[in-house]
PDB file of C-alpha atoms in Angstrom:
ATOM      1  CA  UNK P  88     -50.467  34.638  18.047  1.00 95.00           C
ATOM      2  CA  UNK P  89     -51.722  31.082  17.527  1.00 95.00           C
ATOM      3  CA  UNK P  90     -55.253  32.209  16.666  1.00 95.00           C
ATOM      4  CA  UNK P  91     -54.185  35.126  14.479  1.00 96.00           C
ATOM      5  CA  UNK P  92     -51.727  32.755  12.756  1.00 94.00           C
ATOM      6  CA  UNK P  93     -54.578  30.351  12.080  1.00 93.00           C
ATOM      7  CA  UNK P  94     -56.614  33.206  10.660  1.00 94.00           C
ATOM      8  CA  UNK P  95     -53.748  34.082   8.321  1.00 93.00           C
ATOM      9  CA  UNK P  96     -53.655  30.443   7.159  1.00 91.00           C
ATOM     10  CA  UNK P  97     -57.337  30.656   6.235  1.00 89.00           C
ATOM     11  CA  UNK P  98     -56.646  33.940   4.415  1.00 90.00           C
ATOM     12  CA  UNK P  99     -53.752  32.221   2.579  1.00 85.00           C
ATOM     13  CA  UNK P 100     -51.301  34.810   3.880  1.00 89.00           C
ATOM     14  CA  UNK P 101     -48.628  32.199   4.541  1.00 89.00           C
ATOM     15  CA  UNK P 102     -45.647  34.441   5.268  1.00 90.00           C
ATOM     16  CA  UNK P 103     -47.495  36.258   8.062  1.00 93.00           C
ATOM     17  CA  UNK P 104     -48.981  32.951   9.265  1.00 94.00           C
ATOM     18  CA  UNK P 105     -45.454  31.525   9.397  1.00 94.00           C
ATOM     19  CA  UNK P 106     -44.225  34.434  11.518  1.00 95.00           C
ATOM     20  CA  UNK P 107     -47.148  34.273  13.949  1.00 96.00           C
ATOM     21  CA  UNK P 108     -47.232  30.507  14.325  1.00 96.00           C
ATOM     22  CA  UNK P 109     -43.440  30.345  14.698  1.00 96.00           C
ATOM     23  CA  UNK P 110     -43.685  32.993  17.418  1.00 96.00           C
ATOM     24  CA  UNK P 111     -46.419  30.957  19.136  1.00 96.00           C
ATOM     25  CA  UNK P 112     -44.266  27.814  18.907  1.00 95.00           C
ATOM     26  CA  UNK P 113     -41.166  29.537  20.290  1.00 96.00           C
ATOM     27  CA  UNK P 114     -43.091  31.046  23.203  1.00 96.00           C
ATOM     28  CA  UNK P 115     -45.144  27.964  24.042  1.00 94.00           C
ATOM     29  CA  UNK P 116     -44.354  26.088  27.239  1.00 94.00           C
ATOM     30  CA  UNK P 117     -42.207  23.116  26.143  1.00 92.00           C
ATOM     31  CA  UNK P 118     -43.970  20.950  28.736  1.00 93.00           C
ATOM     32  CA  UNK P 119     -47.330  21.502  27.013  1.00 93.00           C
ATOM     33  CA  UNK P 120     -47.090  18.950  24.219  1.00 92.00           C
ATOM     34  CA  UNK P 121     -50.770  19.243  23.300  1.00 92.00           C
ATOM     35  CA  UNK P 122     -50.366  22.979  22.643  1.00 95.00           C
ATOM     36  CA  UNK P 123     -47.188  22.392  20.673  1.00 95.00           C
ATOM     37  CA  UNK P 124     -49.026  19.787  18.612  1.00 93.00           C
ATOM     38  CA  UNK P 125     -51.917  22.202  17.933  1.00 94.00           C
ATOM     39  CA  UNK P 126     -49.501  24.865  16.726  1.00 95.00           C
ATOM     40  CA  UNK P 127     -47.584  22.383  14.557  1.00 95.00           C
ATOM     41  CA  UNK P 128     -50.825  21.155  12.936  1.00 95.00           C
ATOM     42  CA  UNK P 129     -51.012  24.553  11.257  1.00 95.00           C
ATOM     43  CA  UNK P 130     -47.344  25.478  11.097  1.00 96.00           C
ATOM     44  CA  UNK P 131     -46.296  22.373   9.154  1.00 96.00           C
ATOM     45  CA  UNK P 132     -48.685  23.010   6.207  1.00 94.00           C
ATOM     46  CA  UNK P 133     -47.585  26.659   6.179  1.00 94.00           C
ATOM     47  CA  UNK P 134     -43.921  25.658   6.121  1.00 93.00           C
ATOM     48  CA  UNK P 135     -44.610  23.100   3.370  1.00 92.00           C
ATOM     49  CA  UNK P 136     -46.308  25.759   1.254  1.00 90.00           C
ATOM     50  CA  UNK P 137     -43.229  27.978   1.451  1.00 87.00           C
ATOM     51  CA  UNK P 138     -40.851  25.126   0.670  1.00 86.00           C
ATOM     52  CA  UNK P 139     -39.624  24.076   4.129  1.00 90.00           C
ATOM     53  CA  UNK P 140     -39.883  20.332   4.796  1.00 92.00           C
ATOM     54  CA  UNK P 141     -39.946  18.991   8.375  1.00 93.00           C
ATOM     55  CA  UNK P 142     -37.924  16.007   9.512  1.00 93.00           C
ATOM     56  CA  UNK P 143     -39.707  12.755  10.166  1.00 93.00           C
ATOM     57  CA  UNK P 144     -38.489  12.770  13.792  1.00 93.00           C
ATOM     58  CA  UNK P 145     -40.510  15.955  14.417  1.00 93.00           C
ATOM     59  CA  UNK P 146     -43.619  14.348  12.936  1.00 94.00           C
ATOM     60  CA  UNK P 147     -43.113  11.232  15.054  1.00 94.00           C
ATOM     61  CA  UNK P 148     -42.388  13.159  18.257  1.00 93.00           C
ATOM     62  CA  UNK P 149     -45.685  15.072  18.085  1.00 93.00           C
ATOM     63  CA  UNK P 150     -47.708  12.266  16.465  1.00 92.00           C
ATOM     64  CA  UNK P 151     -48.319  14.192  13.252  1.00 93.00           C
ATOM     65  CA  UNK P 152     -47.730  11.278  10.909  1.00 93.00           C
ATOM     66  CA  UNK P 153     -50.629  12.351   8.686  1.00 93.00           C
ATOM     67  CA  UNK P 154     -48.065  14.724   7.141  1.00 95.00           C
ATOM     68  CA  UNK P 155     -45.366  12.065   6.624  1.00 94.00           C
ATOM     69  CA  UNK P 156     -46.485  10.836   3.193  1.00 94.00           C
ATOM     70  CA  UNK P 157     -47.141  14.404   2.062  1.00 95.00           C
ATOM     71  CA  UNK P 158     -43.561  15.355   2.943  1.00 95.00           C
ATOM     72  CA  UNK P 159     -42.261  12.208   1.226  1.00 94.00           C
ATOM     73  CA  UNK P 160     -44.268  13.018  -1.925  1.00 94.00           C
ATOM     74  CA  UNK P 161     -42.727  16.497  -2.008  1.00 92.00           C
ATOM     75  CA  UNK P 162     -39.231  15.048  -1.659  1.00 91.00           C
ATOM     76  CA  UNK P 163     -39.759  12.411  -4.353  1.00 90.00           C
ATOM     77  CA  UNK P 164     -41.992  14.285  -6.778  1.00 89.00           C
ATOM     78  CA  UNK P 165     -44.565  11.508  -6.389  1.00 90.00           C
ATOM     79  CA  UNK P 166     -47.990  12.891  -7.289  1.00 90.00           C
ATOM     80  CA  UNK P 167     -49.688   9.560  -6.692  1.00 91.00           C
ATOM     81  CA  UNK P 168     -48.416   9.444  -3.097  1.00 93.00           C
ATOM     82  CA  UNK P 169     -49.628  13.007  -2.466  1.00 93.00           C
ATOM     83  CA  UNK P 170     -53.116  12.191  -3.730  1.00 93.00           C
ATOM     84  CA  UNK P 171     -53.231   8.970  -1.694  1.00 94.00           C
ATOM     85  CA  UNK P 172     -52.102  10.769   1.474  1.00 95.00           C
ATOM     86  CA  UNK P 173     -54.675  13.521   1.008  1.00 95.00           C
ATOM     87  CA  UNK P 174     -57.420  10.955   0.377  1.00 95.00           C
ATOM     88  CA  UNK P 175     -56.393   8.836   3.372  1.00 95.00           C
ATOM     89  CA  UNK P 176     -56.388  11.754   5.827  1.00 95.00           C
ATOM     90  CA  UNK P 177     -59.053  13.905   4.156  1.00 94.00           C
ATOM     91  CA  UNK P 178     -61.507  13.981   7.082  1.00 93.00           C
ATOM     92  CA  UNK P 179     -58.819  14.791   9.617  1.00 92.00           C
ATOM     93  CA  UNK P 180     -57.256  17.518   7.437  1.00 92.00           C
ATOM     94  CA  UNK P 181     -60.638  19.055   6.612  1.00 93.00           C
ATOM     95  CA  UNK P 182     -61.555  19.241  10.318  1.00 92.00           C
ATOM     96  CA  UNK P 183     -58.254  20.933  11.014  1.00 89.00           C
ATOM     97  CA  UNK P 184     -58.792  23.343   8.117  1.00 89.00           C
ATOM     98  CA  UNK P 185     -55.552  22.677   6.250  1.00 91.00           C
ATOM     99  CA  UNK P 186     -56.744  20.353   3.483  1.00 93.00           C
ATOM    100  CA  UNK P 187     -56.901  23.059   0.814  1.00 90.00           C
ATOM    101  CA  UNK P 188     -53.472  24.376   1.807  1.00 90.00           C
ATOM    102  CA  UNK P 189     -52.011  20.894   1.373  1.00 92.00           C
ATOM    103  CA  UNK P 190     -53.875  20.305  -1.878  1.00 91.00           C
ATOM    104  CA  UNK P 191     -52.096  23.312  -3.365  1.00 88.00           C
ATOM    105  CA  UNK P 192     -48.761  21.562  -2.828  1.00 91.00           C
ATOM    106  CA  UNK P 193     -49.462  19.667  -6.039  1.00 92.00           C
ATOM    107  CA  UNK P 194     -47.535  22.288  -8.038  1.00 91.00           C
ATOM    108  CA  UNK P 195     -44.457  21.760  -5.880  1.00 90.00           C
ATOM    109  CA  UNK P 196     -44.702  18.022  -6.537  1.00 91.00           C
ATOM    110  CA  UNK P 197     -44.871  18.652 -10.306  1.00 92.00           C
ATOM    111  CA  UNK P 198     -41.850  20.950  -9.970  1.00 91.00           C
ATOM    112  CA  UNK P 199     -39.892  18.221  -8.175  1.00 91.00           C
ATOM    113  CA  UNK P 200     -40.897  15.676 -10.820  1.00 91.00           C
ATOM    114  CA  UNK P 201     -39.662  17.935 -13.632  1.00 92.00           C
ATOM    115  CA  UNK P 202     -36.451  18.522 -11.683  1.00 91.00           C
ATOM    116  CA  UNK P 203     -35.852  14.777 -11.350  1.00 91.00           C
ATOM    117  CA  UNK P 204     -36.456  14.246 -15.072  1.00 90.00           C
ATOM    118  CA  UNK P 205     -34.034  17.106 -15.776  1.00 91.00           C
ATOM    119  CA  UNK P 206     -31.357  15.487 -13.575  1.00 90.00           C
ATOM    120  CA  UNK P 207     -31.754  12.093 -15.278  1.00 90.00           C
ATOM    121  CA  UNK P 208     -31.696  13.693 -18.709  1.00 88.00           C
ATOM    122  CA  UNK P 209     -28.565  15.701 -17.790  1.00 87.00           C
ATOM    123  CA  UNK P 210     -26.766  12.443 -17.010  1.00 89.00           C
ATOM    124  CA  UNK P 211     -27.893  10.754 -20.240  1.00 88.00           C
ATOM    125  CA  UNK P 212     -27.564  13.650 -22.695  1.00 86.00           C
ATOM    126  CA  UNK P 213     -25.805  16.672 -21.154  1.00 83.00           C
ATOM    127  CA  UNK P 214     -26.144  18.743 -24.341  1.00 84.00           C
ATOM    128  CA  UNK P 215     -29.954  18.441 -24.359  1.00 83.00           C
ATOM    129  CA  UNK P 216     -30.570  18.364 -20.611  1.00 81.00           C
ATOM    130  CA  UNK P 217     -32.497  21.631 -20.731  1.00 88.00           C
ATOM    131  CA  UNK P 218     -34.988  20.265 -23.286  1.00 90.00           C
ATOM    132  CA  UNK P 219     -37.704  18.024 -21.894  1.00 91.00           C
ATOM    133  CA  UNK P 220     -40.227  16.539 -24.295  1.00 91.00           C
ATOM    134  CA  UNK P 221     -43.755  16.839 -22.974  1.00 91.00           C
ATOM    135  CA  UNK P 222     -44.309  13.237 -24.044  1.00 92.00           C
ATOM    136  CA  UNK P 223     -41.689  12.185 -21.466  1.00 91.00           C
ATOM    137  CA  UNK P 224     -43.703  13.962 -18.777  1.00 92.00           C
ATOM    138  CA  UNK P 225     -46.917  12.305 -19.990  1.00 92.00           C
ATOM    139  CA  UNK P 226     -45.268   8.854 -19.825  1.00 92.00           C
ATOM    140  CA  UNK P 227     -43.835   9.581 -16.362  1.00 91.00           C
ATOM    141  CA  UNK P 228     -47.268  10.567 -15.089  1.00 90.00           C
ATOM    142  CA  UNK P 229     -48.780   7.440 -16.671  1.00 91.00           C
ATOM    143  CA  UNK P 230     -46.166   5.387 -14.842  1.00 90.00           C
ATOM    144  CA  UNK P 231     -47.397   7.067 -11.634  1.00 86.00           C
ATOM    145  CA  UNK P 232     -50.952   6.056 -12.542  1.00 87.00           C
ATOM    146  CA  UNK P 233     -52.085   9.542 -13.592  1.00 88.00           C
ATOM    147  CA  UNK P 234     -53.654   9.841 -17.020  1.00 90.00           C
ATOM    148  CA  UNK P 235     -53.058  13.152 -18.774  1.00 91.00           C
ATOM    149  CA  UNK P 236     -52.634  14.198 -22.368  1.00 91.00           C
ATOM    150  CA  UNK P 237     -49.931  16.504 -23.705  1.00 90.00           C
ATOM    151  CA  UNK P 238     -52.193  19.573 -23.561  1.00 90.00           C
ATOM    152  CA  UNK P 239     -52.911  19.062 -19.856  1.00 92.00           C
ATOM    153  CA  UNK P 240     -49.222  18.618 -19.095  1.00 91.00           C
ATOM    154  CA  UNK P 241     -48.429  21.743 -21.113  1.00 91.00           C
ATOM    155  CA  UNK P 242     -50.992  23.670 -19.076  1.00 92.00           C
ATOM    156  CA  UNK P 243     -49.435  22.522 -15.796  1.00 92.00           C
ATOM    157  CA  UNK P 244     -45.946  23.408 -17.013  1.00 92.00           C
ATOM    158  CA  UNK P 245     -47.226  26.848 -18.079  1.00 92.00           C
ATOM    159  CA  UNK P 246     -48.571  27.310 -14.569  1.00 92.00           C
ATOM    160  CA  UNK P 247     -45.192  26.340 -13.085  1.00 92.00           C
ATOM    161  CA  UNK P 248     -43.469  28.866 -15.347  1.00 92.00           C
ATOM    162  CA  UNK P 249     -46.031  31.568 -14.543  1.00 92.00           C
ATOM    163  CA  UNK P 250     -45.605  31.043 -10.789  1.00 88.00           C
ATOM    164  CA  UNK P 251     -41.809  31.153 -11.234  1.00 88.00           C
ATOM    165  CA  UNK P 252     -41.366  27.621  -9.921  1.00 89.00           C
ATOM    166  CA  UNK P 253     -39.387  26.776 -13.037  1.00 92.00           C
ATOM    167  CA  UNK P 254     -37.701  29.026 -15.572  1.00 92.00           C
ATOM    168  CA  UNK P 255     -38.209  28.207 -19.202  1.00 92.00           C
ATOM    169  CA  UNK P 256     -40.521  28.358 -22.204  1.00 91.00           C
ATOM    170  CA  UNK P 257     -42.322  26.085 -24.673  1.00 87.00           C
ATOM    171  CA  UNK P 258     -41.289  25.146 -28.172  1.00 86.00           C
ATOM    172  CA  UNK P 259     -44.834  24.442 -29.381  1.00 82.00           C
ATOM    173  CA  UNK P 260     -43.965  22.890 -32.727  1.00 85.00           C
ATOM    174  CA  UNK P 261     -41.751  20.246 -31.219  1.00 88.00           C
ATOM    175  CA  UNK P 262     -43.794  19.943 -27.968  1.00 89.00           C
ATOM    176  CA  UNK P 263     -40.740  20.571 -25.801  1.00 91.00           C
ATOM    177  CA  UNK P 264     -40.303  22.353 -22.494  1.00 91.00           C
ATOM    178  CA  UNK P 265     -37.052  24.305 -22.756  1.00 92.00           C
ATOM    179  CA  UNK P 266     -35.588  25.039 -19.330  1.00 91.00           C
ATOM    180  CA  UNK P 267     -33.248  27.885 -18.577  1.00 90.00           C
ATOM    181  CA  UNK P 268     -29.616  26.782 -18.681  1.00 87.00           C
ATOM    182  CA  UNK P 269     -28.887  28.847 -15.577  1.00 87.00           C
ATOM    183  CA  UNK P 270     -30.957  28.118 -12.488  1.00 86.00           C
ATOM    184  CA  UNK P 271     -33.994  26.417 -14.091  1.00 89.00           C
ATOM    185  CA  UNK P 272     -35.435  25.680 -10.629  1.00 88.00           C
ATOM    186  CA  UNK P 273     -35.277  28.870  -8.545  1.00 85.00           C
ATOM    187  CA  UNK P 274     -35.260  28.410  -4.787  1.00 81.00           C
ATOM    188  CA  UNK P 275     -38.570  29.061  -3.088  1.00 74.00           C
ATOM    189  CA  UNK P 276     -36.875  31.010  -0.275  1.00 62.00           C
ATOM    190  CA  UNK P 277     -40.029  31.185   1.745  1.00 59.00           C
ATOM    191  CA  UNK P 278     -42.236  32.454  -1.069  1.00 54.00           C
ATOM    192  CA  UNK P 279     -45.661  30.810  -1.054  1.00 51.00           C
ATOM    193  CA  UNK P 280     -46.618  28.820  -4.131  1.00 48.00           C
TER     194      UNK P 280
END
């Protein structure tokens, strides 16, 4: 199950990979920490791609701290931290074969960032909480050290809407992302991004 789960990771069939690698983990001898670690090296990126974040204690227990900053970036919506973590551990993640899987988590980080902006805006102006100016997103990304113009941000937001990571639409004239008033951030529920 471990090897067929790995194959499913390479084929980007994350739901099947999750099932197979979880089965391998559950049926692995608990005394064999090296085997558990090998399984987790693939299972953690799969779980991250379907929206399940591991606890830091798990990462520490099996010495998988290369995933710690990636998990933190997903929790915070910190794109800069994700890029730094991927750069720092690039060789190790490429050897393991999970670098591209982790690189695709960028959309989840953007989603989290938009969600945080939405929460802050809801506290400041509850009546306009569902309207996020693209310029606010551009300034937030600049604060994170990422230079993008409004068109690039609009493209990323369109991708988030298309992949059903956020619900909403664009008001092009006013350059505003209008989020759904009901459930603007649907739960991933194990769906791969």
